Amino acid sequence: MINRNVIYEINECVSTGKETNVYHVITEDGNHRAIKVYKTSILVFKDRDRYVTGEFRFRHVIVNIIQEKWLNYGRKKK
């Protein structure tokens, strides 16, 4: 979002939870907003793909999980 010039500045974390963090941001046009960041990239449990598969909120993460599994498969074969 910063690269796309949607967000100008990310400030402090406003709230944290089990699955998300909420941050105060300032947009390019100077408006104050809040963004919610899902913690899918730091989930450590073994079958997290089963947890996020089919979940609309995590649709962009599925590709990363598949790529990660493929890389791990390749490492095991060597």
PDB file of C-alpha atoms in Angstrom, residues 6-77:
ATOM      1  CA  VAL A   6      -2.223   4.731  -0.802  1.00  0.00           C
ATOM      2  CA  ILE A   7      -0.554   5.028   2.604  1.00  0.00           C
ATOM      3  CA  TYR A   8       1.930   7.773   3.382  1.00  0.00           C
ATOM      4  CA  GLU A   9       2.872   6.797   6.923  1.00  0.00           C
ATOM      5  CA  ILE A  10       2.276   3.878   9.289  1.00  0.00           C
ATOM      6  CA  ASN A  11       2.203   4.919  12.930  1.00  0.00           C
ATOM      7  CA  GLU A  12       1.714   3.086  16.202  1.00  0.00           C
ATOM      8  CA  CYS A  13      -0.153  -0.131  16.753  1.00  0.00           C
ATOM      9  CA  VAL A  14      -3.575   0.790  18.118  1.00  0.00           C
ATOM     10  CA  SER A  15      -4.751  -2.684  19.072  1.00  0.00           C
ATOM     11  CA  THR A  16      -3.458  -6.245  19.046  1.00  0.00           C
ATOM     12  CA  GLY A  17      -5.368  -9.463  19.091  1.00  0.00           C
ATOM     13  CA  LYS A  18      -4.988 -13.172  18.531  1.00  0.00           C
ATOM     14  CA  GLU A  19      -5.341 -12.935  14.739  1.00  0.00           C
ATOM     15  CA  THR A  20      -4.863  -9.247  13.857  1.00  0.00           C
ATOM     16  CA  ASN A  21      -3.121  -5.988  14.656  1.00  0.00           C
ATOM     17  CA  VAL A  22      -4.683  -2.584  13.990  1.00  0.00           C
ATOM     18  CA  TYR A  23      -2.399   0.311  13.033  1.00  0.00           C
ATOM     19  CA  HIS A  24      -2.970   4.057  12.742  1.00  0.00           C
ATOM     20  CA  VAL A  25      -1.971   5.255   9.252  1.00  0.00           C
ATOM     21  CA  ILE A  26      -1.980   8.510   7.335  1.00  0.00           C
ATOM     22  CA  THR A  27      -3.022   8.374   3.693  1.00  0.00           C
ATOM     23  CA  GLU A  28      -1.386  10.306   0.868  1.00  0.00           C
ATOM     24  CA  ASP A  29      -4.127  12.949   1.041  1.00  0.00           C
ATOM     25  CA  GLY A  30      -3.593  13.452   4.797  1.00  0.00           C
ATOM     26  CA  ASN A  31      -6.567  11.505   6.145  1.00  0.00           C
ATOM     27  CA  HIS A  32      -6.141   9.438   9.296  1.00  0.00           C
ATOM     28  CA  ARG A  33      -7.230   5.817   8.942  1.00  0.00           C
ATOM     29  CA  ALA A  34      -6.888   2.464  10.658  1.00  0.00           C
ATOM     30  CA  ILE A  35      -5.739  -0.683   8.886  1.00  0.00           C
ATOM     31  CA  LYS A  36      -6.151  -4.240  10.100  1.00  0.00           C
ATOM     32  CA  VAL A  37      -3.241  -6.611   9.441  1.00  0.00           C
ATOM     33  CA  TYR A  38      -3.917 -10.329   9.737  1.00  0.00           C
ATOM     34  CA  LYS A  39      -1.161 -12.399  11.347  1.00  0.00           C
ATOM     35  CA  THR A  40      -1.293 -15.208   8.802  1.00  0.00           C
ATOM     36  CA  SER A  41       2.371 -14.867   7.933  1.00  0.00           C
ATOM     37  CA  ILE A  42       3.419 -15.667  11.500  1.00  0.00           C
ATOM     38  CA  LEU A  43       1.119 -18.605  12.175  1.00  0.00           C
ATOM     39  CA  VAL A  44       3.352 -21.465  13.201  1.00  0.00           C
ATOM     40  CA  PHE A  45       1.069 -24.416  13.609  1.00  0.00           C
ATOM     41  CA  LYS A  46       1.600 -27.323  11.239  1.00  0.00           C
ATOM     42  CA  ASP A  47      -1.676 -27.437   9.325  1.00  0.00           C
ATOM     43  CA  ARG A  48      -2.367 -23.718   8.982  1.00  0.00           C
ATOM     44  CA  ASP A  49      -3.381 -24.219   5.329  1.00  0.00           C
ATOM     45  CA  ARG A  50      -6.418 -26.160   6.554  1.00  0.00           C
ATOM     46  CA  TYR A  51      -7.232 -23.262   8.861  1.00  0.00           C
ATOM     47  CA  VAL A  52      -7.151 -20.598   6.121  1.00  0.00           C
ATOM     48  CA  THR A  53      -8.391 -22.573   3.098  1.00  0.00           C
ATOM     49  CA  GLY A  54     -11.735 -21.260   1.934  1.00  0.00           C
ATOM     50  CA  GLU A  55     -11.581 -18.269   4.247  1.00  0.00           C
ATOM     51  CA  PHE A  56     -12.203 -15.079   2.241  1.00  0.00           C
ATOM     52  CA  ARG A  57      -9.978 -12.988   4.519  1.00  0.00           C
ATOM     53  CA  PHE A  58      -6.948 -15.176   3.764  1.00  0.00           C
ATOM     54  CA  ARG A  59      -7.422 -15.739   0.011  1.00  0.00           C
ATOM     55  CA  HIS A  60      -4.110 -14.030  -0.852  1.00  0.00           C
ATOM     56  CA  VAL A  61      -2.164 -16.178   1.613  1.00  0.00           C
ATOM     57  CA  ILE A  62      -3.001 -19.536   0.016  1.00  0.00           C
ATOM     58  CA  VAL A  63      -0.499 -19.004  -2.804  1.00  0.00           C
ATOM     59  CA  ASN A  64       2.282 -18.363  -0.277  1.00  0.00           C
ATOM     60  CA  ILE A  65       1.414 -21.525   1.642  1.00  0.00           C
ATOM     61  CA  ILE A  66       1.492 -23.632  -1.520  1.00  0.00           C
ATOM     62  CA  GLN A  67       4.836 -22.128  -2.555  1.00  0.00           C
ATOM     63  CA  GLU A  68       6.250 -22.737   0.910  1.00  0.00           C
ATOM     64  CA  LYS A  69       5.160 -26.391   0.867  1.00  0.00           C
ATOM     65  CA  TRP A  70       6.668 -26.839  -2.604  1.00  0.00           C
ATOM     66  CA  LEU A  71       9.992 -25.350  -1.461  1.00  0.00           C
ATOM     67  CA  ASN A  72      10.056 -27.568   1.627  1.00  0.00           C
ATOM     68  CA  TYR A  73       9.314 -30.607  -0.546  1.00  0.00           C
ATOM     69  CA  GLY A  74      12.255 -29.729  -2.793  1.00  0.00           C
ATOM     70  CA  ARG A  75      14.577 -29.308   0.193  1.00  0.00           C
ATOM     71  CA  LYS A  76      13.624 -32.721   1.592  1.00  0.00           C
ATOM     72  CA  LYS A  77      14.394 -34.446  -1.713  1.00  0.00           C
TER      73      LYS A  77
END
